[in-house]
PDB file of C-alpha atoms in Angstrom:
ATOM      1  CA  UNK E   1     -60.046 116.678 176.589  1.00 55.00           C
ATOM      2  CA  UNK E   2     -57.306 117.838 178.299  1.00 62.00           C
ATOM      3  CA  UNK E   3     -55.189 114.749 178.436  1.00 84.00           C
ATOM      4  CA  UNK E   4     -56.719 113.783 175.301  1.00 92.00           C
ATOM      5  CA  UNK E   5     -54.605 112.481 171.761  1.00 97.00           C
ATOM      6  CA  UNK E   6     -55.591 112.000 168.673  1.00 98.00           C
ATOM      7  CA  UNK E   7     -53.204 111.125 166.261  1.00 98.00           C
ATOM      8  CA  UNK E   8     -54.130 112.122 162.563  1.00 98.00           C
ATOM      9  CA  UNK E   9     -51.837 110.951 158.953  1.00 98.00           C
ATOM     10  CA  UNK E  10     -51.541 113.019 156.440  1.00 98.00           C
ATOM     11  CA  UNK E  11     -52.157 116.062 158.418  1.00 98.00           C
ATOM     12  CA  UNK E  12     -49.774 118.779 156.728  1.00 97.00           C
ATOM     13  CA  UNK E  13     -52.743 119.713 154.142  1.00 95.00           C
ATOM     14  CA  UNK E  14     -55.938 119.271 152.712  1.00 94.00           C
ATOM     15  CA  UNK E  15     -58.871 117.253 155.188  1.00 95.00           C
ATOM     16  CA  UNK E  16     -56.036 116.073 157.698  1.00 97.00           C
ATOM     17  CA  UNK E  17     -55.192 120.301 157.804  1.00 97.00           C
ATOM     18  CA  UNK E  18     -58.495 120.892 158.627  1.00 97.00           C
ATOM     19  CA  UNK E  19     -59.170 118.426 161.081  1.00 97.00           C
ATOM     20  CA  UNK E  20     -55.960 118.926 163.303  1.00 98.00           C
ATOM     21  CA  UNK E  21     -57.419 123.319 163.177  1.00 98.00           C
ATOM     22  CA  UNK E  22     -60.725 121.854 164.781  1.00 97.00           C
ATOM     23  CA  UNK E  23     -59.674 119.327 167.269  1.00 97.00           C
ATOM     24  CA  UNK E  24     -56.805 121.863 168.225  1.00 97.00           C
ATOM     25  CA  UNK E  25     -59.538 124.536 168.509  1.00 97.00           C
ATOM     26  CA  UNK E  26     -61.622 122.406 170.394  1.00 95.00           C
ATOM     27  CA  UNK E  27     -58.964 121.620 173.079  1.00 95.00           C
ATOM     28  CA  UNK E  28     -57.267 118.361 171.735  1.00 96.00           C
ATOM     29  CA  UNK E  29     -53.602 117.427 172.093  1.00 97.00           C
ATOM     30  CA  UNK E  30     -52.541 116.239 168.633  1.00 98.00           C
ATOM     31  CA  UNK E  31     -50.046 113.839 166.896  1.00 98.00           C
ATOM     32  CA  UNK E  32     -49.428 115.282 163.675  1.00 98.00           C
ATOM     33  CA  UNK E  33     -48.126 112.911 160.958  1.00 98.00           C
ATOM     34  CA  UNK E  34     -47.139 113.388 157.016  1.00 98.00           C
ATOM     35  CA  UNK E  35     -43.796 113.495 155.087  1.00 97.00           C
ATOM     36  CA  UNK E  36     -43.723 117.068 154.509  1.00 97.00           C
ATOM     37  CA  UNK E  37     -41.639 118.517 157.033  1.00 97.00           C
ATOM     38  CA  UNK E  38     -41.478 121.729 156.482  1.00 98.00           C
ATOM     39  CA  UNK E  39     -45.381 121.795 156.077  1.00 98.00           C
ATOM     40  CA  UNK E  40     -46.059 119.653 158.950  1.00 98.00           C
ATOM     41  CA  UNK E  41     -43.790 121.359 161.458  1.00 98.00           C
ATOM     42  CA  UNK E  42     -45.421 125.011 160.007  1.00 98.00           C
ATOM     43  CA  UNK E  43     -48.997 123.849 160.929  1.00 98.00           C
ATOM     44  CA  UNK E  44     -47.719 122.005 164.451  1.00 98.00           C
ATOM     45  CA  UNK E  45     -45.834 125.468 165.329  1.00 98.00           C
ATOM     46  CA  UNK E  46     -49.120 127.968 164.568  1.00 98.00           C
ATOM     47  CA  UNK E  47     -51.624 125.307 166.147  1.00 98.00           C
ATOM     48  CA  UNK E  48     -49.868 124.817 169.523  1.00 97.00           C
ATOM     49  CA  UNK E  49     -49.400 128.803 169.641  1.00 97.00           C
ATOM     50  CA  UNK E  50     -52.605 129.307 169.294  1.00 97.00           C
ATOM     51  CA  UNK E  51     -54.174 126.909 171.492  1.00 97.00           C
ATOM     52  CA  UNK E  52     -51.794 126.112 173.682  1.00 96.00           C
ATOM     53  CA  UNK E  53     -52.063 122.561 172.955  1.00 97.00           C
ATOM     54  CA  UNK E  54     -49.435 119.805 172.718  1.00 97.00           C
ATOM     55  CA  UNK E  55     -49.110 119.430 168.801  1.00 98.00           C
ATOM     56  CA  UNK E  56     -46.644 116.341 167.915  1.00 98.00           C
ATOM     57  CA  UNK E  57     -45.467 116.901 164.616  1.00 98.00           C
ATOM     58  CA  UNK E  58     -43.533 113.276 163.524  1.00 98.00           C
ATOM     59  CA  UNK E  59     -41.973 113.208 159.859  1.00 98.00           C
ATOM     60  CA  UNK E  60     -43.203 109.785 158.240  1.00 98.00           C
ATOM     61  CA  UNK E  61     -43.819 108.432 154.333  1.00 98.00           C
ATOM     62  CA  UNK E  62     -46.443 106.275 154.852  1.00 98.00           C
ATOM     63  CA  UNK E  63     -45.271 104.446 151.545  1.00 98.00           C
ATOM     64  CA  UNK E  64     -41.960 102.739 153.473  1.00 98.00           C
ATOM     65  CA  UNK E  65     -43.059 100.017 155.671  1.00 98.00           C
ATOM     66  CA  UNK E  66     -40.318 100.591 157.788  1.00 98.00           C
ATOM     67  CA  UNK E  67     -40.731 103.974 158.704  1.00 98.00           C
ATOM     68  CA  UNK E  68     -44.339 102.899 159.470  1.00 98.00           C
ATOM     69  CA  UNK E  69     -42.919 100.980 162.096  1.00 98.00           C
ATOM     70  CA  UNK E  70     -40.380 103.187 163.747  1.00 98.00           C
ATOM     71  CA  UNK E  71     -43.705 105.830 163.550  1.00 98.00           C
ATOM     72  CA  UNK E  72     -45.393 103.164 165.723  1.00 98.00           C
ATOM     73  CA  UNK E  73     -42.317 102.717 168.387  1.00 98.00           C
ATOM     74  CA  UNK E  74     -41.852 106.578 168.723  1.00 98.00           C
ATOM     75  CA  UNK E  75     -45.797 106.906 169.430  1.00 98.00           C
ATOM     76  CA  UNK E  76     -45.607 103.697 172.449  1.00 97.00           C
ATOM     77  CA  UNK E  77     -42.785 105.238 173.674  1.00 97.00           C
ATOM     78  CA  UNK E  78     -43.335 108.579 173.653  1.00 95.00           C
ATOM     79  CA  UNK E  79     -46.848 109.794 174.077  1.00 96.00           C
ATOM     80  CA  UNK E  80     -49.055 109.236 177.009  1.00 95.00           C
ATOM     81  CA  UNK E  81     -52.063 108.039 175.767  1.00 96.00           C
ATOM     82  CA  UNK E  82     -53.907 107.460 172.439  1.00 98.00           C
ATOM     83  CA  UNK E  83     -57.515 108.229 172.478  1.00 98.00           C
ATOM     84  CA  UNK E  84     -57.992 108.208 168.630  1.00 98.00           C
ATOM     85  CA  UNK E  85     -56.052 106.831 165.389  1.00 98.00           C
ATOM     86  CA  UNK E  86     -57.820 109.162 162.036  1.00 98.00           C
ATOM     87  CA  UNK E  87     -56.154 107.349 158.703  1.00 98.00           C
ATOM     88  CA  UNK E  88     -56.606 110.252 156.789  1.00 97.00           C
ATOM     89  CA  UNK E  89     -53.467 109.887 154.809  1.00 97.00           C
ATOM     90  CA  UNK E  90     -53.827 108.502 150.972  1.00 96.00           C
ATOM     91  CA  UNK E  91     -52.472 108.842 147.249  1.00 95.00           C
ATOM     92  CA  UNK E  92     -54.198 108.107 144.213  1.00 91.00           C
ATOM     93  CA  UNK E  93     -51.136 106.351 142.373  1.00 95.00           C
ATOM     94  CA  UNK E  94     -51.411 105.622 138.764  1.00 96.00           C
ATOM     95  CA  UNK E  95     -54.608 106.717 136.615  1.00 95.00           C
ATOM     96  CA  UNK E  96     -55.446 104.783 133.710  1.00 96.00           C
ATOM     97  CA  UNK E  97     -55.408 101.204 132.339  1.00 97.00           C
ATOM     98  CA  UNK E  98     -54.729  98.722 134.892  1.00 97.00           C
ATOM     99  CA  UNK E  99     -52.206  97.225 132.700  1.00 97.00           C
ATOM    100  CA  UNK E 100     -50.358 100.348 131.672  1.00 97.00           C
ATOM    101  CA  UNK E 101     -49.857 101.296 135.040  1.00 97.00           C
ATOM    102  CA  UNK E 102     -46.427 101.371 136.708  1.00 97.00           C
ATOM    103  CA  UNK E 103     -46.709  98.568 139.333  1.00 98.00           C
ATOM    104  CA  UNK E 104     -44.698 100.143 142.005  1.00 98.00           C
ATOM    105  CA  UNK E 105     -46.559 102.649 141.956  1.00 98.00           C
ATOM    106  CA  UNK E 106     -49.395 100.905 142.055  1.00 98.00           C
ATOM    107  CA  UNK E 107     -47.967  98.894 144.982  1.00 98.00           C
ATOM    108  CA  UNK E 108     -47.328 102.365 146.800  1.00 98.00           C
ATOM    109  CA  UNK E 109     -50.958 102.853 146.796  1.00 98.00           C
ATOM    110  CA  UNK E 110     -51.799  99.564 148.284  1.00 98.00           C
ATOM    111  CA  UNK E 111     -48.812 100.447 151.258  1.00 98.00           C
ATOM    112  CA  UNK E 112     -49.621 104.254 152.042  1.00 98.00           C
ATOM    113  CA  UNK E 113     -53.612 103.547 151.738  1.00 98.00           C
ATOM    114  CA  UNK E 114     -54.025 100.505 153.485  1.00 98.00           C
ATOM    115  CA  UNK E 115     -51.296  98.236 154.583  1.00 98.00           C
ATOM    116  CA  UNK E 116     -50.423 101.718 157.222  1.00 98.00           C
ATOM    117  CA  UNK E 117     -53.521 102.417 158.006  1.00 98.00           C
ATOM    118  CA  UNK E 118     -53.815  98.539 158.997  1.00 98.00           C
ATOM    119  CA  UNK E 119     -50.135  98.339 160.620  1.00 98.00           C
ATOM    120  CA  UNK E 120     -51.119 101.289 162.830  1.00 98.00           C
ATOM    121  CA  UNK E 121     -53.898  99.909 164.497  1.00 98.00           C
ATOM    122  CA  UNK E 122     -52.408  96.534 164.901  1.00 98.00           C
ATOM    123  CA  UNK E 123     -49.512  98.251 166.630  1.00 98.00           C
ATOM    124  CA  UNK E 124     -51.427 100.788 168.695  1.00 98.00           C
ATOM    125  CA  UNK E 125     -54.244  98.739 169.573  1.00 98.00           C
ATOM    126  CA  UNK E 126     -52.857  98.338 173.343  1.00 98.00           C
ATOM    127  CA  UNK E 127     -53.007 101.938 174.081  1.00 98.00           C
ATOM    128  CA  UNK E 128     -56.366 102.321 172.232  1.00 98.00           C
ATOM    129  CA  UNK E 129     -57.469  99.486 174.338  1.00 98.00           C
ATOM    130  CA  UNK E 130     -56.103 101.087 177.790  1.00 97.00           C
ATOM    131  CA  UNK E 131     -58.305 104.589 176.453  1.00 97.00           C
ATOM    132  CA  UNK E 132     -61.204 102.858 175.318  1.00 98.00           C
ATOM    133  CA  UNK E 133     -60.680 104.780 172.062  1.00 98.00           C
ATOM    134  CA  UNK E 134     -61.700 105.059 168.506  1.00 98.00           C
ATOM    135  CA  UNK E 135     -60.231 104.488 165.349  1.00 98.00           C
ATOM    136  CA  UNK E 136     -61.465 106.541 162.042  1.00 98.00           C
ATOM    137  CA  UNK E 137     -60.640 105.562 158.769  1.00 98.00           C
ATOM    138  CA  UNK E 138     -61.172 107.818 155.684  1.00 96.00           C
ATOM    139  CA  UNK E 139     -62.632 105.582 153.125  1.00 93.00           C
ATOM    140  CA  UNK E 140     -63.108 107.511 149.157  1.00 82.00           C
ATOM    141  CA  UNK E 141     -64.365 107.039 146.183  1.00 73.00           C
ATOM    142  CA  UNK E 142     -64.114 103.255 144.509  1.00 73.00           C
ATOM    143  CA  UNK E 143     -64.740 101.823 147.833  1.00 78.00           C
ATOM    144  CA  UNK E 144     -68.086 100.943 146.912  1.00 79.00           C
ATOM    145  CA  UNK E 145     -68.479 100.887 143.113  1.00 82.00           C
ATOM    146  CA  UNK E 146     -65.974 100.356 140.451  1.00 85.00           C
ATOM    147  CA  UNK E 147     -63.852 103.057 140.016  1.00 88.00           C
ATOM    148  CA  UNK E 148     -62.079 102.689 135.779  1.00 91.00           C
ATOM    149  CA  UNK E 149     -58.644 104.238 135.628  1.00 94.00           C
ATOM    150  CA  UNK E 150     -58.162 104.389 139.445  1.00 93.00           C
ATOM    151  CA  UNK E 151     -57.676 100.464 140.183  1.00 95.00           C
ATOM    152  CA  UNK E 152     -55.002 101.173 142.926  1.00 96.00           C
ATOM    153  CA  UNK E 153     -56.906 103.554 144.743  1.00 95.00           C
ATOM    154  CA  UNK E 154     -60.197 101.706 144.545  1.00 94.00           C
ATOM    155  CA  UNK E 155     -58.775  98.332 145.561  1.00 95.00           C
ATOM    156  CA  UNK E 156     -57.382  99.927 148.488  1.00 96.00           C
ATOM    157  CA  UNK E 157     -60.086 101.688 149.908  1.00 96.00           C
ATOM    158  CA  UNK E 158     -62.407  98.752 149.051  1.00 95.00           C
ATOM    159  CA  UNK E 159     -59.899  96.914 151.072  1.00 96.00           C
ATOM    160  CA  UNK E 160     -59.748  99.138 154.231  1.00 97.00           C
ATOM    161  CA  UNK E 161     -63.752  99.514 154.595  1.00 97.00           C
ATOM    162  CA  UNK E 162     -63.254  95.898 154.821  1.00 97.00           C
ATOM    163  CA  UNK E 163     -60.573  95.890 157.261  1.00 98.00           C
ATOM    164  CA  UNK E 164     -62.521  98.488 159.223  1.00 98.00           C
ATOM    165  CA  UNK E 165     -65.810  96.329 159.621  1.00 97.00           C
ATOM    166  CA  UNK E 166     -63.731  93.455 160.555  1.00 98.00           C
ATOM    167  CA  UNK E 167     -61.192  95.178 162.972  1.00 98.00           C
ATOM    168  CA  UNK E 168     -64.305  96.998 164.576  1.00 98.00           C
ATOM    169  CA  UNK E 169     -65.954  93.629 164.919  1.00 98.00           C
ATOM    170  CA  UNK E 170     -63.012  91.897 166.917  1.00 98.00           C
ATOM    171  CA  UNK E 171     -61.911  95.218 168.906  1.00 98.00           C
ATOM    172  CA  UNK E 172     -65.678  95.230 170.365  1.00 97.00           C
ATOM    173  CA  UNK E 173     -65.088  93.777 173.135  1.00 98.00           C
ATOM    174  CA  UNK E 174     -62.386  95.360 174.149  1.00 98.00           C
ATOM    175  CA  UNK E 175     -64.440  98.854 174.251  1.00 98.00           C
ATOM    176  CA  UNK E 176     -62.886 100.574 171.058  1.00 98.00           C
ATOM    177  CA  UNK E 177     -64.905 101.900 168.385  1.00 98.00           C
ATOM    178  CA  UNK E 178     -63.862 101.759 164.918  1.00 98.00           C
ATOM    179  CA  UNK E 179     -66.025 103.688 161.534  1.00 97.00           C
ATOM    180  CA  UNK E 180     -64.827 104.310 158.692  1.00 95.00           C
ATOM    181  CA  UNK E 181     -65.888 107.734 156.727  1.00 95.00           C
ATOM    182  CA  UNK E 182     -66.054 108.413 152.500  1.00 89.00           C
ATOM    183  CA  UNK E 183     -66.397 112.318 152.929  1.00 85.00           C
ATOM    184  CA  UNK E 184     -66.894 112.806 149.379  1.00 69.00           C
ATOM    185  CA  UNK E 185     -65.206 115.312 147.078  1.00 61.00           C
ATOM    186  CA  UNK E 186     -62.908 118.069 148.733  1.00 55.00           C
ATOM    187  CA  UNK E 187     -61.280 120.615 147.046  1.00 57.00           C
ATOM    188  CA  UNK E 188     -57.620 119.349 147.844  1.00 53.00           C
ATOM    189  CA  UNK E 189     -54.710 118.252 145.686  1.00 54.00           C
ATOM    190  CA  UNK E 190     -56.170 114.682 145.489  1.00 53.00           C
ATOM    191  CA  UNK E 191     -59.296 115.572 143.589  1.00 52.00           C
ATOM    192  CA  UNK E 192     -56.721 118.491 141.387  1.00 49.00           C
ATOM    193  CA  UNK E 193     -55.260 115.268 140.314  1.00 50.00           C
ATOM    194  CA  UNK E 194     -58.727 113.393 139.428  1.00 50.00           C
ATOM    195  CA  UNK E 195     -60.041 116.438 136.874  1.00 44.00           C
ATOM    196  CA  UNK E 196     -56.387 116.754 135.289  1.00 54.00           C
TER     197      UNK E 196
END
């Protein structure tokens, strides 16, 4: 585990919080990503004191598909090895009537929740391939039923269970393992948003 990394999005609170504690605790070295700075480089700061454990923190909003890129480049370049990709990262977007919603935000949704998820392991599938690694995707709610008022957020989880099943299907072979996880309801800011 020593030379291990495991890259997680949307790490700076809620489930992608938690997870980078544990795998810290349990002897990981981490690659920290989410858009909050100042939360992200708090959490990367306490966790490598703690453990003594290389904690990458790396600013990046998921939502521009050209930062998602650059995030890839800076990863290739500058760590190691990648043992495991978690897509934790995801918004909700609009809630309501499909056709009231605003549509870039409802494009946003479709970018952060599954277009990066799916641009990540595209472009880190050669060092997932050299570690025989693992790719975990956090599927939610919608993904399997319809989900009224959350059309965005449904469509795009429906769409990366998909992805996953497919992905894991033609990565086989190549000795990487790819699931993808609905964890249910957590008490973070993403459900907050559901019961407002």
């Amino acid at each position: 585990m020593n030379e291990k990394y495991i890259l997680i999005t949307g790490a700076s609170k809620g489930l992608g919080c938690f997870l980078a504690q544990h795998l810290a605790h349990s002897g990981f070295n981490l690659c920290l990503v989410a858009r909050n700075e100042i939360l992200l480089r708090k959490l990367s700061t306490k966790l490598s004191s703690e453990t003594g454990r290389k904690v990458i923190p790396l600013i990046c909003d998921l939502a521009d598909p050209e930062a998602v890129e650059n995030l890839i480049y800076i990863i290739k370049k500058d760590l190691p090895s990648l043992d495991t990709i978690i897509n934790n990262a995801a918004i909700h977007g609009p809630i309501g009537y499909l056709w009231e919603n605003d549509w870039s935000l409802w494009q946003e949704v479709i970018q952060v929740n599954l277009l990066a998820p799916v641009a990540l392991c595209r472009g880190l599938i050669p060092m997932l391939k050299e570690s025989k690694g693992s790719v975990v995707n956090l599927s939610g709610g919608g993904a399997v039923a319809p989900r009224a008022n959350f059309s965005a957020y449904a469509t795009a989880k429906a769409g990366l269970v998909r992805f996953s099943e497919t992905f894991a299907d033609e990565v086989k072979s190549l000795g990487v393992r790819v699931n993808c996880i609905a964890p249910g309801a957590l008490k973070t800011a993403l459900l907050s948003e559901v019961i407002e």
